[in-house]
Structure formats: C-alpha cells, structure tokens
Tab-separated table of C-alpha atoms in Angstrom:
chain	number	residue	atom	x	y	z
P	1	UNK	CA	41.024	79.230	-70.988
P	2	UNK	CA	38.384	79.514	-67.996
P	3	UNK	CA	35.506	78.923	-71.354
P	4	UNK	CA	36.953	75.485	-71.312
P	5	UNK	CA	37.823	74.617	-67.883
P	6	UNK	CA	34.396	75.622	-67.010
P	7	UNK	CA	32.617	73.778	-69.318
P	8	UNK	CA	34.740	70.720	-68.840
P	9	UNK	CA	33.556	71.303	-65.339
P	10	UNK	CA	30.156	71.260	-66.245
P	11	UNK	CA	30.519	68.305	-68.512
P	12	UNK	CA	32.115	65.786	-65.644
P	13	UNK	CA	29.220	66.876	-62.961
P	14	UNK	CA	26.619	66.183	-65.666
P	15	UNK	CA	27.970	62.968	-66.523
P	16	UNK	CA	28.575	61.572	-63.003
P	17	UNK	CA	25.269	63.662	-61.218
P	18	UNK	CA	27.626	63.854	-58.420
P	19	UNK	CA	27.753	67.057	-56.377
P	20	UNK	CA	30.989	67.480	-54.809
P	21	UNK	CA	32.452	69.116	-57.439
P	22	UNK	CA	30.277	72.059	-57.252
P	23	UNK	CA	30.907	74.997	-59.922
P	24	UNK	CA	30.488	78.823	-58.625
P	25	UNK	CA	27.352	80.776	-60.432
P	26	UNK	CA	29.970	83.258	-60.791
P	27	UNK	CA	31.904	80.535	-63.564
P	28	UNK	CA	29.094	79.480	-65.010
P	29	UNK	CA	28.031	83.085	-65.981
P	30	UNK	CA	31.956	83.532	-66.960
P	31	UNK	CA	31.544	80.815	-69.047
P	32	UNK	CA	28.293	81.097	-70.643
P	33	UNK	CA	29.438	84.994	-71.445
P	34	UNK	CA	32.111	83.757	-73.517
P	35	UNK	CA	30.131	80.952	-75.165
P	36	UNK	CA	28.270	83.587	-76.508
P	37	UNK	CA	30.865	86.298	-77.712
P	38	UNK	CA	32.591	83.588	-79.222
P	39	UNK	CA	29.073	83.180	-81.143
P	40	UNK	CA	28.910	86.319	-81.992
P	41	UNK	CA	32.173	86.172	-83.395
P	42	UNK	CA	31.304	83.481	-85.345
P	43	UNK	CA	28.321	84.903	-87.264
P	44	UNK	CA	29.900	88.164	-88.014
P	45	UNK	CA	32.451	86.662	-89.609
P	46	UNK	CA	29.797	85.703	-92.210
P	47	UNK	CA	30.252	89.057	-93.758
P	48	UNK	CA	33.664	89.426	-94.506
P	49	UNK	CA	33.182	91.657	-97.368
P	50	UNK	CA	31.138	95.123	-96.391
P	51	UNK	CA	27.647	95.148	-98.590
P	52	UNK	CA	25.303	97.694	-98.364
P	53	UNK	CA	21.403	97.618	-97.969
P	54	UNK	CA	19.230	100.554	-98.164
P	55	UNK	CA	16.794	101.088	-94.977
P	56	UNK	CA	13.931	103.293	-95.377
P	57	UNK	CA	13.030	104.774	-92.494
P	58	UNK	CA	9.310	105.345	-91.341
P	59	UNK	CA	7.310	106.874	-88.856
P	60	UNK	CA	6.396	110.813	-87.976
P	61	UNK	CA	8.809	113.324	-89.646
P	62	UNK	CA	11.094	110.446	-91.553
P	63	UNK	CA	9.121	109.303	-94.390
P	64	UNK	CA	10.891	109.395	-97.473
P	65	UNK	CA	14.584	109.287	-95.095
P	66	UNK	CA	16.799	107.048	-96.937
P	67	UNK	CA	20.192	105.181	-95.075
P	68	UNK	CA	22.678	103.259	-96.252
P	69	UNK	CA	24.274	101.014	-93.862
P	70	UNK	CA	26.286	97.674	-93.841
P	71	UNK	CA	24.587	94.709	-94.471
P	72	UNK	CA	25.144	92.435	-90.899
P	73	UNK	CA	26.817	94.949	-89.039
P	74	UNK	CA	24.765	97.999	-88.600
P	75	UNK	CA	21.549	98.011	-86.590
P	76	UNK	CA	18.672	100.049	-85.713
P	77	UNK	CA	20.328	101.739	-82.797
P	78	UNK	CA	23.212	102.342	-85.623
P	79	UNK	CA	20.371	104.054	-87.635
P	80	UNK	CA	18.486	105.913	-85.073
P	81	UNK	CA	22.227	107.535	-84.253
P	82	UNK	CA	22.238	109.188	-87.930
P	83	UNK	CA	18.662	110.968	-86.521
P	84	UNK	CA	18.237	113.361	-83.706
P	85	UNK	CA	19.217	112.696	-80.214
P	86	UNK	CA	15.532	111.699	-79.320
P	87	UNK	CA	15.317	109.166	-81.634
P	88	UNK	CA	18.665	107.665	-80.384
P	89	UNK	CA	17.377	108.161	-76.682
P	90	UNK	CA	13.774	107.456	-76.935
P	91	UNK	CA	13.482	104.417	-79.229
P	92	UNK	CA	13.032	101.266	-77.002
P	93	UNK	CA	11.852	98.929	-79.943
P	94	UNK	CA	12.251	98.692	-83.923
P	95	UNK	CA	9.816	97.151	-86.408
P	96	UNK	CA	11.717	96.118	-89.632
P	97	UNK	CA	9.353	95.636	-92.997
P	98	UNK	CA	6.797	94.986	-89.876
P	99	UNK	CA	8.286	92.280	-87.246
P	100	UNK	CA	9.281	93.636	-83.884
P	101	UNK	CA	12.920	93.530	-84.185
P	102	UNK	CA	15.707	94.632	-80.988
P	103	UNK	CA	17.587	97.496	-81.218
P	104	UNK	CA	20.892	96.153	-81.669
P	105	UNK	CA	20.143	92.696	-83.881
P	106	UNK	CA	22.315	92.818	-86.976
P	107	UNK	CA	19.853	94.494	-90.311
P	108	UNK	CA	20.546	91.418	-92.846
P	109	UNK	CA	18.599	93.298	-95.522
P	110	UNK	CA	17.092	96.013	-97.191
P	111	UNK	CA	14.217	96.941	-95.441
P	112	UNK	CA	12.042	99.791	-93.950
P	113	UNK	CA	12.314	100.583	-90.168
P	114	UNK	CA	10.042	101.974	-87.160
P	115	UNK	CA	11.648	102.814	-84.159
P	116	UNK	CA	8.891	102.154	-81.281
P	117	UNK	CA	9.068	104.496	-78.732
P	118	UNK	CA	6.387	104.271	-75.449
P	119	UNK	CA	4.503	107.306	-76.412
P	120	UNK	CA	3.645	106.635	-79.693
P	121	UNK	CA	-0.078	106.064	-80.388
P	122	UNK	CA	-0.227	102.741	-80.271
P	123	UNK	CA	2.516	101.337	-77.486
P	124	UNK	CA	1.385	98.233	-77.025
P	125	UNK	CA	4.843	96.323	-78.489
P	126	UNK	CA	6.744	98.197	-76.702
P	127	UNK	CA	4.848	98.267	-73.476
P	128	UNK	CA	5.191	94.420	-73.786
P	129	UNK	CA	8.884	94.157	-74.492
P	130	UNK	CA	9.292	96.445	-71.756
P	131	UNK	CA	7.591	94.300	-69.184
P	132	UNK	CA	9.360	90.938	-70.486
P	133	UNK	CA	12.595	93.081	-69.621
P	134	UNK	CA	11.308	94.129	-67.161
P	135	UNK	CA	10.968	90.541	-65.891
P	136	UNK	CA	14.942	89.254	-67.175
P	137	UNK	CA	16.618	92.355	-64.864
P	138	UNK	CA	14.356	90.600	-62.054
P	139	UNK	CA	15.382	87.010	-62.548
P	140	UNK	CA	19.376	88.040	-63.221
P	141	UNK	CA	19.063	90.391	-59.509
P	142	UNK	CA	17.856	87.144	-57.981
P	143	UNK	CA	20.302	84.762	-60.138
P	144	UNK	CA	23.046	87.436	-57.873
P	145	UNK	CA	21.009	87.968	-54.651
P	146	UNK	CA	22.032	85.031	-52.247
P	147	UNK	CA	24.927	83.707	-50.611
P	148	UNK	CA	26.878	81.366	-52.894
P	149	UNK	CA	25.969	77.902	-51.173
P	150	UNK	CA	22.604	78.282	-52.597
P	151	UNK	CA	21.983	77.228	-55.873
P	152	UNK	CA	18.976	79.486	-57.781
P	153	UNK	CA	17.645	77.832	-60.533
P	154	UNK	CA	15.692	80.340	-63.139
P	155	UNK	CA	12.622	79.109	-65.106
P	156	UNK	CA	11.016	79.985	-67.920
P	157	UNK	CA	9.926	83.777	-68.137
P	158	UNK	CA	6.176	83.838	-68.095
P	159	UNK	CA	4.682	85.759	-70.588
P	160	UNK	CA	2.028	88.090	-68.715
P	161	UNK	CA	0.563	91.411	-69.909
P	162	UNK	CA	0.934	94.509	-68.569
P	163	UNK	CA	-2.549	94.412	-67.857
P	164	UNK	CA	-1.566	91.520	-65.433
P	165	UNK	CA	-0.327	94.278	-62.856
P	166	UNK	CA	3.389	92.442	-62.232
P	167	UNK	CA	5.865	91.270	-64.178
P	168	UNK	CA	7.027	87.657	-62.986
P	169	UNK	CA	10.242	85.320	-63.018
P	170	UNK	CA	9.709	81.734	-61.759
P	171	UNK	CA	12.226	80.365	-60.247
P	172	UNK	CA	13.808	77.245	-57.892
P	173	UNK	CA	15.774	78.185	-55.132
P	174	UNK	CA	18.157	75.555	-53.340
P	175	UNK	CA	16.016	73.286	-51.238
P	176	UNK	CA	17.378	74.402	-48.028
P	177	UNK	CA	15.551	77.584	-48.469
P	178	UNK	CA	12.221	76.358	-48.967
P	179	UNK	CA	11.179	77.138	-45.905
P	180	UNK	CA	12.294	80.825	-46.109
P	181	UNK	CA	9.951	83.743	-47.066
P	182	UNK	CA	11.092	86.937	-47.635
P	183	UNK	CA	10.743	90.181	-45.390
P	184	UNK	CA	9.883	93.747	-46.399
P	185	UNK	CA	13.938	94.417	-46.182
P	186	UNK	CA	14.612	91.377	-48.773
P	187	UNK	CA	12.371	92.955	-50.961
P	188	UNK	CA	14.420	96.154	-50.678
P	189	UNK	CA	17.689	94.681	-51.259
P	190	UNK	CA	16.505	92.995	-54.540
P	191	UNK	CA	14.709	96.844	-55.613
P	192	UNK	CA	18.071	98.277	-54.742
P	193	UNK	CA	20.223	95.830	-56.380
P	194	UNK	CA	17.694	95.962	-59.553
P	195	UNK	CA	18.334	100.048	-59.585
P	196	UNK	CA	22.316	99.035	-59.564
P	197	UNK	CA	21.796	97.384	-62.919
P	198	UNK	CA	19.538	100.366	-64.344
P	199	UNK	CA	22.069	102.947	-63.534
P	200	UNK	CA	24.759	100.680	-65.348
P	201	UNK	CA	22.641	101.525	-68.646
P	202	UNK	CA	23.875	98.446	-69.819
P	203	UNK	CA	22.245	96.965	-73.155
P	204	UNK	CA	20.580	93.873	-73.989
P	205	UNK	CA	22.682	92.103	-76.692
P	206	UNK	CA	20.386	90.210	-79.034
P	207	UNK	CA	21.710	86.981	-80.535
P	208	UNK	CA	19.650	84.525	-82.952
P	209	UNK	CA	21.362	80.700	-82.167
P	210	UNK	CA	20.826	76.785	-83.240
P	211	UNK	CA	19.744	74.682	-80.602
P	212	UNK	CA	23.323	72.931	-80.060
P	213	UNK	CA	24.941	76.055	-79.392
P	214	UNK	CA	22.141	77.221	-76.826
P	215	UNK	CA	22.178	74.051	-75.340
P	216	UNK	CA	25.634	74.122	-74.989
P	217	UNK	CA	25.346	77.740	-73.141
P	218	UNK	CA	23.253	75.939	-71.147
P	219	UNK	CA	24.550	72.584	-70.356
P	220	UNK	CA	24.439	73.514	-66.490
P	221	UNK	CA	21.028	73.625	-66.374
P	222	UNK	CA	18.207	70.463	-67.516
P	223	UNK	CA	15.506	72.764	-66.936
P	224	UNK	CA	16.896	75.280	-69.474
P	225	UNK	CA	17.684	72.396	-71.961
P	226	UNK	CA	14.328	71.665	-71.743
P	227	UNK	CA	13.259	74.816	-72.149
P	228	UNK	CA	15.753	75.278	-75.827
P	229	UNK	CA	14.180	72.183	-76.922
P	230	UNK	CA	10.625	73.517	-76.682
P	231	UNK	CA	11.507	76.911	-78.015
P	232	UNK	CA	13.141	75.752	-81.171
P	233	UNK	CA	10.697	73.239	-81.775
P	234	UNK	CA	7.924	76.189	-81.585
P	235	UNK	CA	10.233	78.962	-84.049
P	236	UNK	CA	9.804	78.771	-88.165
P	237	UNK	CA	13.810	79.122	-88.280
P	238	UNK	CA	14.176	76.349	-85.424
P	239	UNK	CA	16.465	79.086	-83.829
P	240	UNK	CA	16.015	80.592	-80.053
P	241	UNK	CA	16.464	84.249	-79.076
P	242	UNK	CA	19.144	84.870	-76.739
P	243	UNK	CA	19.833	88.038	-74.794
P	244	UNK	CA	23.333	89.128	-72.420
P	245	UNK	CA	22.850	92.003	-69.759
P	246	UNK	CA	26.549	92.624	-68.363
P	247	UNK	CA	27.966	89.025	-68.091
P	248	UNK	CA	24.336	87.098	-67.755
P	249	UNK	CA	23.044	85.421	-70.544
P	250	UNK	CA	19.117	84.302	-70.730
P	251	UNK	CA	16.974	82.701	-73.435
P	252	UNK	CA	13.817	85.565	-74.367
P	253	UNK	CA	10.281	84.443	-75.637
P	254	UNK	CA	10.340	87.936	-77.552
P	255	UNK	CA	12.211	90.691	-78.182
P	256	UNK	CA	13.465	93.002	-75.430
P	257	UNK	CA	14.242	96.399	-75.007
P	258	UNK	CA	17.338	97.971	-76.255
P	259	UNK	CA	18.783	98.948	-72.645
P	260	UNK	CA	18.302	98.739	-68.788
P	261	UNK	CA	18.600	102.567	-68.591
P	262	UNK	CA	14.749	102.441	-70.215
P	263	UNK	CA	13.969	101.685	-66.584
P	264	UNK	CA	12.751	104.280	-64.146
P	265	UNK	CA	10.526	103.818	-61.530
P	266	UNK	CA	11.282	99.830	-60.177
P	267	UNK	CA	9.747	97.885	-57.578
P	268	UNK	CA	10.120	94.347	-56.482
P	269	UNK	CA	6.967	93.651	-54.971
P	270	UNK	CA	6.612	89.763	-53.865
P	271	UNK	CA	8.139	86.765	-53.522
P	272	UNK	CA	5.396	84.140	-54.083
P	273	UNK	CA	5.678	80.680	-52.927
P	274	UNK	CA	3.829	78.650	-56.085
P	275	UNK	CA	3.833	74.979	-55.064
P	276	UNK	CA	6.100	71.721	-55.960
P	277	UNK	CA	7.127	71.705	-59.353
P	278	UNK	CA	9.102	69.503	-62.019
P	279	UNK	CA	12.239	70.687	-60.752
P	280	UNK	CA	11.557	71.812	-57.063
P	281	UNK	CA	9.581	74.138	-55.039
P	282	UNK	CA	8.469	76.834	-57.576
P	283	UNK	CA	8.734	80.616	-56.476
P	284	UNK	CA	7.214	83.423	-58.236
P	285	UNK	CA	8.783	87.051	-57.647
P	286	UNK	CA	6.939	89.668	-59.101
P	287	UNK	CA	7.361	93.687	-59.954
P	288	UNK	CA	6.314	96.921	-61.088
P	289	UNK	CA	8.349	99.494	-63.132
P	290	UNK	CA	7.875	102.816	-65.214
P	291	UNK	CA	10.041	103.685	-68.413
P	292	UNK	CA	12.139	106.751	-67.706
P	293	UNK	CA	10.187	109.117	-69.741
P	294	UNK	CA	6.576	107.915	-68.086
P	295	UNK	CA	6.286	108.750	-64.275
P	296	UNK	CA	3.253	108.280	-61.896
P	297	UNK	CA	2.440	110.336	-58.537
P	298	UNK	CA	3.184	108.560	-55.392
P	299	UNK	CA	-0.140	108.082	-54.139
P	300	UNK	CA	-0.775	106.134	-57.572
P	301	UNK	CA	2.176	104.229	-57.539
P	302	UNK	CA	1.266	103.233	-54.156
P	303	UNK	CA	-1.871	101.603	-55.138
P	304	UNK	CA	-0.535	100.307	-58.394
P	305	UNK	CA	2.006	99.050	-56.112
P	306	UNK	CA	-0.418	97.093	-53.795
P	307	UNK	CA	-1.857	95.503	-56.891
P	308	UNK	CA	1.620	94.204	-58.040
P	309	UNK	CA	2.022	92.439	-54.467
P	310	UNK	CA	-0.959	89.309	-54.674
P	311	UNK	CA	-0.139	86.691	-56.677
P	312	UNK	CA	-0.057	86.393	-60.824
P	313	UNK	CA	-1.987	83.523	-61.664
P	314	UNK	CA	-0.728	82.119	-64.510
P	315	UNK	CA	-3.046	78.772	-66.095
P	316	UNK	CA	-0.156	77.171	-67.781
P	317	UNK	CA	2.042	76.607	-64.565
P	318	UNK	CA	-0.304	76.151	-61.759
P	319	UNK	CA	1.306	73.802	-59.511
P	320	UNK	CA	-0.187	71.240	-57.220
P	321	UNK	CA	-0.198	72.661	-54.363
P	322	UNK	CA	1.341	75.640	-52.058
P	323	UNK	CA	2.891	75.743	-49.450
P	324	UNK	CA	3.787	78.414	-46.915
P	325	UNK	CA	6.790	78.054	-44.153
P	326	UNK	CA	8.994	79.941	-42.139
P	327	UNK	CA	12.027	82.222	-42.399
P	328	UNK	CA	15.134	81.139	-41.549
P	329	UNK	CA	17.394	83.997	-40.516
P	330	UNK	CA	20.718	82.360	-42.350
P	331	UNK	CA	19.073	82.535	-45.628
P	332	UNK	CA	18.358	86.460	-46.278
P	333	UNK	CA	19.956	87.981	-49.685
P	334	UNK	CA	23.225	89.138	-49.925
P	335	UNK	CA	23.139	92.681	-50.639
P	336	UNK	CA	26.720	92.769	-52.248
C-alpha cells in the first residue's frame, strides 16, 4: 500500500537524517491524504448505530425550524441543504449553541445552529475564516509551484486580520533558492494556479485529531511536529484542527470556510523575504481576495491591491535580520 511504503520511507530518512533517499512532495501528500481518510474512517465508525439529535435552527426567517439529523454523520452543510438554495450556497460558516463550527464537521449533539454568511450584520467570523483560507489555498499553490528538486517547507499560518490588508503563509524554501526573488510573472503563475483550485470548488474537510495521529501525518516535517506539539498543548480537548483541500492536508489555528469556490476576486501580491529563521531563510507571501458574492471596482481593487504588496509585520515572528538577493533564472515556478 503506497500509505505504508511512504511512511516507511519517511521513517528510515528520519532516523538516519540522510538525504539520498529523497521522497517526492507528490508521496508525501499521497500519503498524508490517506493517513487522514483512514482517520476519518476510524471516528465514524464510532457511530455504528444511527441516533438522532434535534438541531434548532436560528437566524432571519428560521426561528422556531426544527431538524432531525444523525447524530455524527450529518453536518451543517447537511442542514443548510434541507433550506433554500441560498442558504446551501451562501453559508460560509456555522455557529453551533455559539462556537464557530465548519461546515462539514460531524454535529455530535443536539444543538441550535447559525449559518454565517458574509453579509450578515455582523461578518466579522466569517470575514476571518475567510482570510485564514484564504491564506491555506496560498501556502498549498506554493507547496505545488516549483520544480520538484526544491523542497518548500510551510510554516505556521499567521493569524492576521483582515484589517492587516494581506493574508500571509510563511514559509522555507530549499536553500538553493534563497537568493531568488520573484518577478511580476511568478506572481501571476501562483494567482493563476490559486484560481485553478477555486474553480475546482473543492471543500475543506474538517477533522478534530490526537496529537500522535497528527504527528504521524506529519512525520516528514520537524517544523510541523513542533508546531502539533504547541497546538495541542494550547486546546482544552488537547486535540488539533486539521483541514484536506483535494489531496493536501494542513493543520488550521481556526475554523475555515466550507469551500474554495467562496473565493472570487484573488491576488497573490508579494513574496517577502523575512530574515533567517529556526528552520531556514523565512519567506512571507502575501494576498488579497473577495468572496464571490462581494466584488470591488477596479480602480479600488487596484489600490487595495498596492496595500496588500509591502510587507505584514507580524511581532511574534520577526526574524533577525533580512536579507535581499538576486534571481536566479533556473528557479522560477512551475506553472504545471
């Protein structure tokens, strides 16, 4: 099975450290895919026996709407499709008896249920889930964008607000490239490849894990170990969220939104170089993006746009230093 031939893979290079048995990105996402159906599996099998819970649903023009729906299997996108087609379209973000909850996590309970949409009165969790997803369709473009010799290490999402102008992903790129800065084309290629993925409509599966099995998913990567470690050791359950788009799977800070077909309007804007970090030289790309029902004239996206292009500062990463170098012309993205 390629889930275990992969991860014996993994196993051997992280045992030795040696290199020359190098594994694809293309098997570790394989892998890590399956780690996490087989996961998924696992915890619906929980509920072997159908039960029923009763969600009331709330919010304008369904107070007092009462579903029954299966107790571990059904969802809030499985409730919004017993409303109206705008509800099933529009919702980007549920609250259940009050905690932001994603749009296809499991309903363990009776409960009552908001669907968040971004033109209710008061967007703000949406607007913020939207931005952090916003930020995981940029870092799994760039975990895709260059040639497969060059490793492309993703770091922690940083949590910015929308206020902040850009979204961000940090990330490491393999140390030959650290003298390469991106050009106005490069930029373009990750926008276009980013539109690929909204087209694709594909969802954002939702799945609440221990810390062995996440750092399992991620035994490729000691920066993302690290990063399970701190995450459980900051949740109440001692769980961490994790999230697959397609075939890439990424650990969340909060919820996102149900789907990448939310996106409309999408820019990749910059390519910061941040300065040496813990696990290399640190890189900080950066976007803007509209949901599909909110649009903005060009002249305003233009200068919304400049904004999104100089640099996030963000307090609880600043690196040493920075450091600016040239472009090697080997190195530019693969547009595949």
């Amino acid at each position: 099975m390629a889930c275990g031939r992969v991860g014996q893979m993994v196993q051997r290079r992280l045992a030795s450290g040696a290199t020359a048995e190098r594994i694809s990105a293309a098997e570790v996402r394989s892998w890590q895919s399956a780690l996490f159906s087989k996961e998924r599996d696992r915890q619906q099998s929980l509920y072997p026996r159908i039960e029923k819970i009763e969600v009331t649903m709330q919010g304008p023009g369904l107070q007092g709407t009462l579903l029954v729906m299966n107790k571990g299997l059904s969802t809030p996108h499985s409730c919004a499709r017993h409303l109206t087609e705008w509800h099933l379209s529009s919702a980007a973000l549920a609250l259940v008896d009050g905690e932001p909850w994603h749009l296809h996590r499991p309903l363990t309970r009776s409960c009552s249920l908001t669907l968040l949409t971004f033109k209710d009165n008061n967007p703000q969790l949406a607007n913020q889930a939207y931005w952090r997803s916003c930020a995981a369709l940029l870092g799994q473009v760039l975990d895709n964008a260059f040639k497969e010799e060059y490793s492309v290490e993703l770091l922690q999402i940083p949590e910015v607000p929308v206020t902040a102008g850009a979204f961000c992903c940090d990330l490491v790129l393999d140390p030959r490239l650290d003298s390469w800065m991106p050009s106005e084309e490069s930029l373009r290629s990750l926008t276009r490849e980013a539109h690929q993925l909204i087209h694709k409509d594909l969802p954002w599966e939702p799945l609440e894990v221990t810390p062995p099995v996440a750092l399992e998913i991620f035994s490729h990567s000691r920066c993302k170990q690290k990063e399970v470690e701190e995450k459980a050791s900051q949740s109440p359950s001692g769980t961490v969220s994790l999230y697959r788009c397609g075939d890439h799977v990424l650990l969340a800070g909060g919820p996102l939104v149900a789907r990448t077909g939310l996106c409309s309007q999408y820019e990749v804007t910059a390519l910061h170089t941040v300065g040496e970090g813990q696990w290399g030289l640190q890189r900080r790309a950066q976007g803007l993006s509209l949901p599909f029902n909110l649009t903005a004239h060009h002249s305003v996206w233009r200068k919304l746009r400049k904004r999104a292009e100089k640099l996030v500062e963000i307090q609880s990463s600043a690196p040493s230093e920075s450091v600016t170098t040239p472009t090697p012309p080997e190195a530019t993205p693969s547009s595949s």
